[in-house]
PDB file of C-alpha atoms in Angstrom:
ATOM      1  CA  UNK A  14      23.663 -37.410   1.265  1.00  0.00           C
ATOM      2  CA  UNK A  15      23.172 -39.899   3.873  1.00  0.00           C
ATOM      3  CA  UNK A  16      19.628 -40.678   4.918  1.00  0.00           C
ATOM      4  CA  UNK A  17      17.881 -42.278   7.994  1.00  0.00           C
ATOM      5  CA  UNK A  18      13.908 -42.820   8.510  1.00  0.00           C
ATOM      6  CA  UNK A  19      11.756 -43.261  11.161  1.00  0.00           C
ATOM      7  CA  UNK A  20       7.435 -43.254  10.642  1.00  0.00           C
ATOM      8  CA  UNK A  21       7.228 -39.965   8.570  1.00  0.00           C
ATOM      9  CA  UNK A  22      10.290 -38.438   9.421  1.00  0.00           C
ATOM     10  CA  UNK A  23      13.669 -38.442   7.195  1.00  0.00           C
ATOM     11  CA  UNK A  24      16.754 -37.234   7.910  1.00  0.00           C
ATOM     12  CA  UNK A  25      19.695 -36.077   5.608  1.00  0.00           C
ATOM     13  CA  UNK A  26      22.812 -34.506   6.083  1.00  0.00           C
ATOM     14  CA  UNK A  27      23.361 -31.308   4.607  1.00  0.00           C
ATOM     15  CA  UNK A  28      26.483 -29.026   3.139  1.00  0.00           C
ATOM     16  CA  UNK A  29      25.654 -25.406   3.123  1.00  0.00           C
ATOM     17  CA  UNK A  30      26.981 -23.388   6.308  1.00  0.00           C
ATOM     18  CA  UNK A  31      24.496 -22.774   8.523  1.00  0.00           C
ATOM     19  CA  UNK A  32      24.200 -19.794  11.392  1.00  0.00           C
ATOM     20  CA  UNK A  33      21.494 -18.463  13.670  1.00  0.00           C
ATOM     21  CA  UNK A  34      21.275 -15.107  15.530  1.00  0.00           C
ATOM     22  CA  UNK A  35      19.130 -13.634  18.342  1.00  0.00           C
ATOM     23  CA  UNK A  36      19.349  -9.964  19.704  1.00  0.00           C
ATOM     24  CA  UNK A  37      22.622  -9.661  17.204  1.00  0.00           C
ATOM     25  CA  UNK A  38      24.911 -12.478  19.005  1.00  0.00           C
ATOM     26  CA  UNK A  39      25.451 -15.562  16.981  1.00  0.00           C
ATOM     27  CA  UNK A  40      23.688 -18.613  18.532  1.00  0.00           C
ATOM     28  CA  UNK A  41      25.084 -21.255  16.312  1.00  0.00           C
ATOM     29  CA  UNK A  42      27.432 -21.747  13.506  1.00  0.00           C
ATOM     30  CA  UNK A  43      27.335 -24.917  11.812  1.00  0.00           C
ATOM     31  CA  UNK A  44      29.075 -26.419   8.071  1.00  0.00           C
ATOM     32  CA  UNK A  45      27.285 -30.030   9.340  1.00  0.00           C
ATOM     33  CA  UNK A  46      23.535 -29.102   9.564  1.00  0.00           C
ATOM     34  CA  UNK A  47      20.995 -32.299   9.521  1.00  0.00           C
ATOM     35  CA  UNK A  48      17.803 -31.653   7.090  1.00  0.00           C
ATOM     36  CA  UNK A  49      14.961 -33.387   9.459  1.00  0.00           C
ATOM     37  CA  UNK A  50      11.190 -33.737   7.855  1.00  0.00           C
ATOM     38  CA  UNK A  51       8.842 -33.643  10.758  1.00  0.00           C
ATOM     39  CA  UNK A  52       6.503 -32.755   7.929  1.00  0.00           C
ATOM     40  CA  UNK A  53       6.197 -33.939   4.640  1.00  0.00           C
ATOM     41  CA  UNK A  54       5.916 -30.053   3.019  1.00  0.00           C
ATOM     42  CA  UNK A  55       9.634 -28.240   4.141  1.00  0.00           C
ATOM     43  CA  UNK A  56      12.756 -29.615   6.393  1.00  0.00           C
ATOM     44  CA  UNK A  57      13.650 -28.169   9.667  1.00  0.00           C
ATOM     45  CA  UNK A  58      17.390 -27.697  10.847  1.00  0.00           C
ATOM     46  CA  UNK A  59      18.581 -30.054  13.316  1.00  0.00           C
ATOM     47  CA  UNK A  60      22.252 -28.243  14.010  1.00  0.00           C
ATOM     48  CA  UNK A  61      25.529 -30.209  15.750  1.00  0.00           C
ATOM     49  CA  UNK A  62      25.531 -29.079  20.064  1.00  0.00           C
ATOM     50  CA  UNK A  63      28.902 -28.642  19.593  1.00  0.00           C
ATOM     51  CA  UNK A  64      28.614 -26.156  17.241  1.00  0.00           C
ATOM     52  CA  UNK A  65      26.588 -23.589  19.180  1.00  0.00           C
ATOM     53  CA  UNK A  66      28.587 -20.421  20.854  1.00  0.00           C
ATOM     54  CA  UNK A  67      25.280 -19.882  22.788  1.00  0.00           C
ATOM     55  CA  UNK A  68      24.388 -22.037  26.397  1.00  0.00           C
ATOM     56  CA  UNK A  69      21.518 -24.316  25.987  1.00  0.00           C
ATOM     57  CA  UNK A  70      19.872 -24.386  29.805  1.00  0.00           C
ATOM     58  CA  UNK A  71      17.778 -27.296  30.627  1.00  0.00           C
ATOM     59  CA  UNK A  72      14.084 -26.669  31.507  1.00  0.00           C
ATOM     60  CA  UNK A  73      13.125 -30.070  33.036  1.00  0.00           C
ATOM     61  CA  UNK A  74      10.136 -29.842  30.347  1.00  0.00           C
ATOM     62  CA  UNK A  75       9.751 -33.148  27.907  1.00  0.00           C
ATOM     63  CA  UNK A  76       8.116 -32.842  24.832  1.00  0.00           C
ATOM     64  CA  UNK A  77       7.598 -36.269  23.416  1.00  0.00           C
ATOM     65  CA  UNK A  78       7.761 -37.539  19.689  1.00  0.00           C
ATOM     66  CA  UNK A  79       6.092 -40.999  18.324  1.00  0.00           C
ATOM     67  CA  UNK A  80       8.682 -40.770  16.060  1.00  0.00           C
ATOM     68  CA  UNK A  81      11.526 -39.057  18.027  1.00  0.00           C
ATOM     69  CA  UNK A  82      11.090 -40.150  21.449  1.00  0.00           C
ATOM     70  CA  UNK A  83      11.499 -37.508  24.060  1.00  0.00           C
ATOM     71  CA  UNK A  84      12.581 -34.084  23.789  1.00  0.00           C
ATOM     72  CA  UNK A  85      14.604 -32.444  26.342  1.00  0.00           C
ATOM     73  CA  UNK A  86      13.667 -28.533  26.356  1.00  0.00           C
ATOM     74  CA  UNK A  87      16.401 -26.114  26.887  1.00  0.00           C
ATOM     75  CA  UNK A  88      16.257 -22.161  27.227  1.00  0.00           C
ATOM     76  CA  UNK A  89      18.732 -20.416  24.495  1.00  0.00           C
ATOM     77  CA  UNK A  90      21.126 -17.966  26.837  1.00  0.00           C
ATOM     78  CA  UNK A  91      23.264 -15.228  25.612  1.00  0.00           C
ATOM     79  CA  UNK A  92      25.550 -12.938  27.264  1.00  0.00           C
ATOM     80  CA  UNK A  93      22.478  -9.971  26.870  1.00  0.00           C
ATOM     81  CA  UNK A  94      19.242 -11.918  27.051  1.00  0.00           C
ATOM     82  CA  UNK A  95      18.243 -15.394  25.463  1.00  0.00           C
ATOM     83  CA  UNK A  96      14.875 -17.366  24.480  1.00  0.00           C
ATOM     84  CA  UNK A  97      12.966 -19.103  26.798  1.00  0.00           C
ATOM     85  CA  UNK A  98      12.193 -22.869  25.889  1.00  0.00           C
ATOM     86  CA  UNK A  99      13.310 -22.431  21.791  1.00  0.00           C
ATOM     87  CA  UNK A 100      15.846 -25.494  21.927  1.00  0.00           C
ATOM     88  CA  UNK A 101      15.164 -29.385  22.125  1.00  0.00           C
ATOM     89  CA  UNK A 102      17.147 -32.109  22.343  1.00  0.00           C
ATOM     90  CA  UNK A 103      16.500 -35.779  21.519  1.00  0.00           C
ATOM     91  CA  UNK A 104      19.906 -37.587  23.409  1.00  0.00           C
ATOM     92  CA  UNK A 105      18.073 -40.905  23.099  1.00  0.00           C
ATOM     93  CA  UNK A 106      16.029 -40.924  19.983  1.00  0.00           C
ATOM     94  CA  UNK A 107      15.147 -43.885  18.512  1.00  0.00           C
ATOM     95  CA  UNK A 108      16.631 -41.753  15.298  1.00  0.00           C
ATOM     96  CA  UNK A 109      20.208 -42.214  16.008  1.00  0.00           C
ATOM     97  CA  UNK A 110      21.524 -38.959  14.010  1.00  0.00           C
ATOM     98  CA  UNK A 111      19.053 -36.839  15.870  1.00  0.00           C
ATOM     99  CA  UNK A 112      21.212 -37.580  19.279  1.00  0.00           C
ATOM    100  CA  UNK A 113      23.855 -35.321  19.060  1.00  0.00           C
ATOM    101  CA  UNK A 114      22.069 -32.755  17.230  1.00  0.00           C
ATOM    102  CA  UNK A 115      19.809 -29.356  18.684  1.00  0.00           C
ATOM    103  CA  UNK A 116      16.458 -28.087  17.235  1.00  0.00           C
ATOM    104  CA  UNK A 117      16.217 -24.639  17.548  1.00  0.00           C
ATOM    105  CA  UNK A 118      12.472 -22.645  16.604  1.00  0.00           C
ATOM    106  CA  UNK A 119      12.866 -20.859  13.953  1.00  0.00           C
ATOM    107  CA  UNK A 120      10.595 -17.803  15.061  1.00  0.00           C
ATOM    108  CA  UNK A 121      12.912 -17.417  18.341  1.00  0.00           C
ATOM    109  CA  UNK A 122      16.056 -16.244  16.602  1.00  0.00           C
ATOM    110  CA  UNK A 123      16.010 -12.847  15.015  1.00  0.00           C
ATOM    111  CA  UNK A 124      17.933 -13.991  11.783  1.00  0.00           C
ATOM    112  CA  UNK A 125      18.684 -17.589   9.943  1.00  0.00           C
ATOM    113  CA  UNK A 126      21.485 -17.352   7.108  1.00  0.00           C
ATOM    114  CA  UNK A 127      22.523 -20.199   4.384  1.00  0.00           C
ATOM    115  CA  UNK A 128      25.964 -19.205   3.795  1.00  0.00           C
ATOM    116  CA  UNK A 129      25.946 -15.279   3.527  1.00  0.00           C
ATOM    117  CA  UNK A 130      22.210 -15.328   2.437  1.00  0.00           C
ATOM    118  CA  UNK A 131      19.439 -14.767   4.488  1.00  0.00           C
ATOM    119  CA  UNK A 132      16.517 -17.248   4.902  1.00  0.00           C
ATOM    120  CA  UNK A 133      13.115 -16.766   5.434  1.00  0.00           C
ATOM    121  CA  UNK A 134      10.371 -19.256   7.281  1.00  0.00           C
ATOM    122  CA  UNK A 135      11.904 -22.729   7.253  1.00  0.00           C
ATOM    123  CA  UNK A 136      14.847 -23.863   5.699  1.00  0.00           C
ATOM    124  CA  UNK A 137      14.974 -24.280   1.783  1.00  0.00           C
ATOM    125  CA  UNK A 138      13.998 -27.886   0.360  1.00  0.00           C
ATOM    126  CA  UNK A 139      16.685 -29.215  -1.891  1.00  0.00           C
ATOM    127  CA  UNK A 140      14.146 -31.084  -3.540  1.00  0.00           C
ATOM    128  CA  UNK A 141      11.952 -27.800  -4.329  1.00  0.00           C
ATOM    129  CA  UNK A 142      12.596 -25.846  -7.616  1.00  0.00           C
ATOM    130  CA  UNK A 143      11.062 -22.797  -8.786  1.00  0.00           C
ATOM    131  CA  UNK A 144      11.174 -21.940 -11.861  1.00  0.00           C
ATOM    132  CA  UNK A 145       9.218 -18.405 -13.110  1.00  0.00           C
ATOM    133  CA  UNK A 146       8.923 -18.661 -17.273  1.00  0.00           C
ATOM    134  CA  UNK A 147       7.746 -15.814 -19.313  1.00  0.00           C
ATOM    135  CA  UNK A 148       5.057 -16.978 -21.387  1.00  0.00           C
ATOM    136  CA  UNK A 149       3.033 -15.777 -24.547  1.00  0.00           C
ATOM    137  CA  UNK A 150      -0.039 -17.971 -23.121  1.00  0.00           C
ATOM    138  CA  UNK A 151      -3.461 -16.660 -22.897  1.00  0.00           C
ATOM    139  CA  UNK A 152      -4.788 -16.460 -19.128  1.00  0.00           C
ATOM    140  CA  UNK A 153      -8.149 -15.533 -18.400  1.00  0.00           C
ATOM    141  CA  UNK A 154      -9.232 -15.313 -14.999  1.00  0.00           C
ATOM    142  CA  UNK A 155     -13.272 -15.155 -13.618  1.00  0.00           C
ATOM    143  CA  UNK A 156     -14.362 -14.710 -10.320  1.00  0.00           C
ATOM    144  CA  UNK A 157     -17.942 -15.480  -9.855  1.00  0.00           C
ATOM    145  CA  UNK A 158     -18.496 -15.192 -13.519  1.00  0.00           C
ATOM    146  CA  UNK A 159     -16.794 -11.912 -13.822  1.00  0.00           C
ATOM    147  CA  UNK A 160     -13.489 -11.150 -16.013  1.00  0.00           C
ATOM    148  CA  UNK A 161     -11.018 -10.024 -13.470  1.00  0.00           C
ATOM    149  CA  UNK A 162      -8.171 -10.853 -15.623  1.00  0.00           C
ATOM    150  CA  UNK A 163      -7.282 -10.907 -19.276  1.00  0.00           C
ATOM    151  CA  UNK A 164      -3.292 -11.429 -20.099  1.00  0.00           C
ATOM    152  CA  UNK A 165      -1.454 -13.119 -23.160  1.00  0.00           C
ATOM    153  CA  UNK A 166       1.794 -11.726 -21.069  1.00  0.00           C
ATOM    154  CA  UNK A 167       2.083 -14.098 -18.136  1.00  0.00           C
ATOM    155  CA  UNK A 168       5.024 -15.085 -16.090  1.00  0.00           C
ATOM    156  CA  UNK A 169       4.053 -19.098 -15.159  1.00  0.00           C
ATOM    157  CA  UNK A 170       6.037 -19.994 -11.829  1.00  0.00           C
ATOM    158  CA  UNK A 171       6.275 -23.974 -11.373  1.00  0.00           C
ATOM    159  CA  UNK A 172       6.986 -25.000  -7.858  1.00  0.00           C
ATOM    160  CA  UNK A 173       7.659 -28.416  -6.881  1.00  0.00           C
ATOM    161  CA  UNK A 174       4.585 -29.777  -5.052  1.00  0.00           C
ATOM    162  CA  UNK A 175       2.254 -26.799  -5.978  1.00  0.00           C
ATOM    163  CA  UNK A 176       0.151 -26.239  -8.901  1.00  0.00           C
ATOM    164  CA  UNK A 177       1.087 -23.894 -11.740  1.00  0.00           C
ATOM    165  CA  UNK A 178       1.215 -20.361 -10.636  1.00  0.00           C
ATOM    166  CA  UNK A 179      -0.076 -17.469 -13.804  1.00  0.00           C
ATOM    167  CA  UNK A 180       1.350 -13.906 -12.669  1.00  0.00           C
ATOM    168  CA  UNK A 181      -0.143 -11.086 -14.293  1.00  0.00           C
ATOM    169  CA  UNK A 182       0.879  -7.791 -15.134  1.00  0.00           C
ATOM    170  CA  UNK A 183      -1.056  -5.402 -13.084  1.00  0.00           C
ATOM    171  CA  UNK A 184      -2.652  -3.645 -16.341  1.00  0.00           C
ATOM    172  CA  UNK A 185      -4.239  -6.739 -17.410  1.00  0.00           C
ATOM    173  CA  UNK A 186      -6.527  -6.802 -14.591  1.00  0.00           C
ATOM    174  CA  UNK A 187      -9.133  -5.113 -12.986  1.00  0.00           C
ATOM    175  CA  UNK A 188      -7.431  -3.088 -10.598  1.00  0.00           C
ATOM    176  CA  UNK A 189     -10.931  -1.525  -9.788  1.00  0.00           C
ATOM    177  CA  UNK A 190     -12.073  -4.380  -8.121  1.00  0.00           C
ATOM    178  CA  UNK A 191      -9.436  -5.170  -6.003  1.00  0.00           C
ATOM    179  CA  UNK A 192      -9.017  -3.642  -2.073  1.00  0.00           C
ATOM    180  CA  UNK A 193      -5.553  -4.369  -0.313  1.00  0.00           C
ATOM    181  CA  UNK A 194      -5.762  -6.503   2.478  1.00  0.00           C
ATOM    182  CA  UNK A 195      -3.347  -6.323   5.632  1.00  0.00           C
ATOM    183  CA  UNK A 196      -2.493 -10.293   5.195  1.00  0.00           C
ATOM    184  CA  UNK A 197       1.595 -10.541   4.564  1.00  0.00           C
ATOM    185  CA  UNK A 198       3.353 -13.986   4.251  1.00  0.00           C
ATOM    186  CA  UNK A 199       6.192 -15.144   3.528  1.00  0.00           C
ATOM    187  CA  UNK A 200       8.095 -17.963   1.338  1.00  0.00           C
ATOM    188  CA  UNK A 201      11.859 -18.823   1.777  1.00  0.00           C
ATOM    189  CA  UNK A 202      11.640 -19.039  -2.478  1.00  0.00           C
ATOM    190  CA  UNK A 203       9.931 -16.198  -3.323  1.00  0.00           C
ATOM    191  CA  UNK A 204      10.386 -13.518  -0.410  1.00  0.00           C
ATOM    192  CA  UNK A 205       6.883 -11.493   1.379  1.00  0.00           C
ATOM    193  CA  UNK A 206       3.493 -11.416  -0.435  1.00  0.00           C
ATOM    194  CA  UNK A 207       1.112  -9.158  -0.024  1.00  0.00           C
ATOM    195  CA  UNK A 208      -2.833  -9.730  -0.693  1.00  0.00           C
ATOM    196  CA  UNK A 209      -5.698  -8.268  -2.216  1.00  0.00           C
ATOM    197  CA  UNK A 210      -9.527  -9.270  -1.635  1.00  0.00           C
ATOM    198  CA  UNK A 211     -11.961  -9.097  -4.966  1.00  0.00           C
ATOM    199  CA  UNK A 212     -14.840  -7.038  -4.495  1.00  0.00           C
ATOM    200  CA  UNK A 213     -17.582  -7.681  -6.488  1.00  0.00           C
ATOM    201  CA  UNK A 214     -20.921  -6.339  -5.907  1.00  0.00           C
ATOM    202  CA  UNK A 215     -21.536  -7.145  -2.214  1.00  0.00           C
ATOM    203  CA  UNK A 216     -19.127 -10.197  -2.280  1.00  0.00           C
ATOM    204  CA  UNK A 217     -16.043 -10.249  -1.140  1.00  0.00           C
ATOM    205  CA  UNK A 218     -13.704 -13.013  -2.381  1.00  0.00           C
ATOM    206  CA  UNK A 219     -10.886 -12.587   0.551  1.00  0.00           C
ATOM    207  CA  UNK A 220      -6.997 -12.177  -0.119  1.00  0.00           C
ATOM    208  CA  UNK A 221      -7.087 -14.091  -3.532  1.00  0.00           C
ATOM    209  CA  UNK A 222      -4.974 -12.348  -4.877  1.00  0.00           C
ATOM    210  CA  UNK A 223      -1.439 -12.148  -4.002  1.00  0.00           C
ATOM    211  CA  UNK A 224       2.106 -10.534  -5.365  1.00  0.00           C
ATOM    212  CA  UNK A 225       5.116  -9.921  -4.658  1.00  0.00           C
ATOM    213  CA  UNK A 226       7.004  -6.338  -5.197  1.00  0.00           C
ATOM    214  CA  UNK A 227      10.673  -7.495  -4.154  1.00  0.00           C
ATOM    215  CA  UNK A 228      11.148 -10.874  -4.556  1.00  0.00           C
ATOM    216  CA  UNK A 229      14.006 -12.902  -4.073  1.00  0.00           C
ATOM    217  CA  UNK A 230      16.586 -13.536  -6.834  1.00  0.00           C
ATOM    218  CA  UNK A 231      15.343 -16.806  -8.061  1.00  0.00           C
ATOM    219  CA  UNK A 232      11.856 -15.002  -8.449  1.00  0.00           C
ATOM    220  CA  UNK A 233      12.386 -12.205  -9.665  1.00  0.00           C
ATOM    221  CA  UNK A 234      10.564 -12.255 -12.690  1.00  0.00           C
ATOM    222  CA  UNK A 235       7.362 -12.004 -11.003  1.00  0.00           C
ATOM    223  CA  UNK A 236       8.622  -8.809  -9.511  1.00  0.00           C
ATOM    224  CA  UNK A 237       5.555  -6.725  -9.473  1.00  0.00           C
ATOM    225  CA  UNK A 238       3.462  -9.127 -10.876  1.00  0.00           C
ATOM    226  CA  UNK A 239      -0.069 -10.327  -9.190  1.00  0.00           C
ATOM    227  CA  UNK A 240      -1.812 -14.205  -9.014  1.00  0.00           C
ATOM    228  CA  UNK A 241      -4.713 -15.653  -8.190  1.00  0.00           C
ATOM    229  CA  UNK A 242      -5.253 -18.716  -6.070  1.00  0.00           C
ATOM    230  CA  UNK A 243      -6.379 -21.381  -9.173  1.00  0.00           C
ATOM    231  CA  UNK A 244      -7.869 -22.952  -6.730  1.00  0.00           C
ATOM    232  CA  UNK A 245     -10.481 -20.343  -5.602  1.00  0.00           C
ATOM    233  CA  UNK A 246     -10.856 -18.875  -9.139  1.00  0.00           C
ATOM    234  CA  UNK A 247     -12.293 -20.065 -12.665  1.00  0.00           C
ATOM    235  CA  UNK A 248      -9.017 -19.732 -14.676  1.00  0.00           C
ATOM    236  CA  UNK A 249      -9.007 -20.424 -18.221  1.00  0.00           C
ATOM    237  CA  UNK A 250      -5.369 -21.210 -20.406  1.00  0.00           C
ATOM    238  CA  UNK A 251      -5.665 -20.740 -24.281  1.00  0.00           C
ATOM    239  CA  UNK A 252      -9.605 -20.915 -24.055  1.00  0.00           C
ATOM    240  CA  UNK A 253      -9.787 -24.089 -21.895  1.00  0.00           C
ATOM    241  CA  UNK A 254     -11.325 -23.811 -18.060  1.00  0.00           C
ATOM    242  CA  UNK A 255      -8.620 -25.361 -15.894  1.00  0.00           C
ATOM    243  CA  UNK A 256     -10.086 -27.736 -12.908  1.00  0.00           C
ATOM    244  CA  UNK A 257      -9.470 -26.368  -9.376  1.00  0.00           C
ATOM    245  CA  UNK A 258      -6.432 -28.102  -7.967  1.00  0.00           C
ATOM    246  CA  UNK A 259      -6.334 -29.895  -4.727  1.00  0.00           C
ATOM    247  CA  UNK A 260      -3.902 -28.086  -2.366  1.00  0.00           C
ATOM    248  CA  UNK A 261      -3.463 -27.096   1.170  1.00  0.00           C
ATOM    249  CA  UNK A 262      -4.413 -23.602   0.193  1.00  0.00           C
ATOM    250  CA  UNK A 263      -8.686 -24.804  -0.823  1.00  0.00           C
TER     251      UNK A 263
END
């Protein structure tokens, strides 16, 4: 793939056929998407003008980038509604590919698809893997010095960039001591989570706890499954206490 940099941001071209919806009319439909990282965590699509069946409507509004110089901010327009302001356009970026190319927010259009899959949140890293292992390990998991967890049956996801994830079967932990939360998010990898809080005594350890009961395909083996955030928790593998990691979720 060819690359291009600017500051923080990179810029590849992609393969995979790329199409956006809103209010069930296809916005675009792209085989030439551009893989942009504002941010070093996930790409965002950066998809061809010519390639869009909707009419992008200039706004007069300029959002400007250190990086990508000034955005021109068009409304999205359909034949039965549209989406005010979710387009930009860089026509003289400093990053040459970004020229000829439209940004679209993600949350405006009602559905993203790589090929005939959907997507969830941002677009999939190519440099992310996930791989979910069934394990024979021995996970222990304490929350203020309480067992909460006991399991030599985990499921061990590895995610590139994240720490080592232990799933647990439900009946190895202490389902009494856990209250369902109303947090949901969601991960283009692994599909919607849902939380739990531990309870213990009068404290409340807040969404901790997460799983998820469909996954996607590539995660399915944690289908039904439940973690705890290492980095909150005292976790102990094969009898050793594992340092909290470092991540975005502390």
């Amino acid at each position: 793939m060819s690359a291009a940099e600017r500051g923080r941001v990179r810029v590849e071209a992609g393969a995979k056929r790329v199409r956006a919806y809103l209010a069930g009319e296809l916005v675009v439909d792209t085989t030439r998407p551009a893989l942009v990282w504002e941010k070093p965590y996930y790409p965002t699509y950066y998809l061809p003008a010519e390639d869009f069946r909707a009419a992008l409507v200039p706004t007069g509004e300029v959002k400007r980038s250190p990086s990508r110089g000034d955005g021109q901010v068009h409304d999205v327009k359909t034949t039965t509604g549209g989406a005010a302001g979710a387009a930009l356009r860089y026509p003289e970026s400093p990053l040459e590919p970004l020229r000829d190319l439209v940004r679209l927010e993600w949350d405006a259009m009602d559905e993203w698809f790589e090929e005939d899959e959907p997507v969830y949140v941002h677009p999939r890293d190519p440099y992310t893997r996930v791989d979910a292992l069934p394990s024979s390990r021995h996970v222990r998991v304490e929350v203020g010095g309480v067992e909460v967890a006991n399991s030599h049956r985990p499921v061990i996801l590895f995610e590139t960039g994240l720490p080592a994830r232990y799933y647990l079967p439900m009946t190895d932990v202490r389902l009494d001591l856990l209250r369902p939360t109303d947090l949901r998010t969601s991960c283009p990898y692994k599909g919607t989570a849902e939380y739990w809080s531990v309870v213990i005594g009068d404290d409340v350890h807040e969404n901790v706890v997460w799983g998820y009961r469909t996954p996607l395909p590539e995660s399915r083996r944690v289908a039904g499954l439940v973690a705890f955030y290492n980095e909150k928790v005292d976790t102990y593998v094969d009898g050793v206490r594992e340092d909290r990691p470092r991540t975005p979720f502390s």
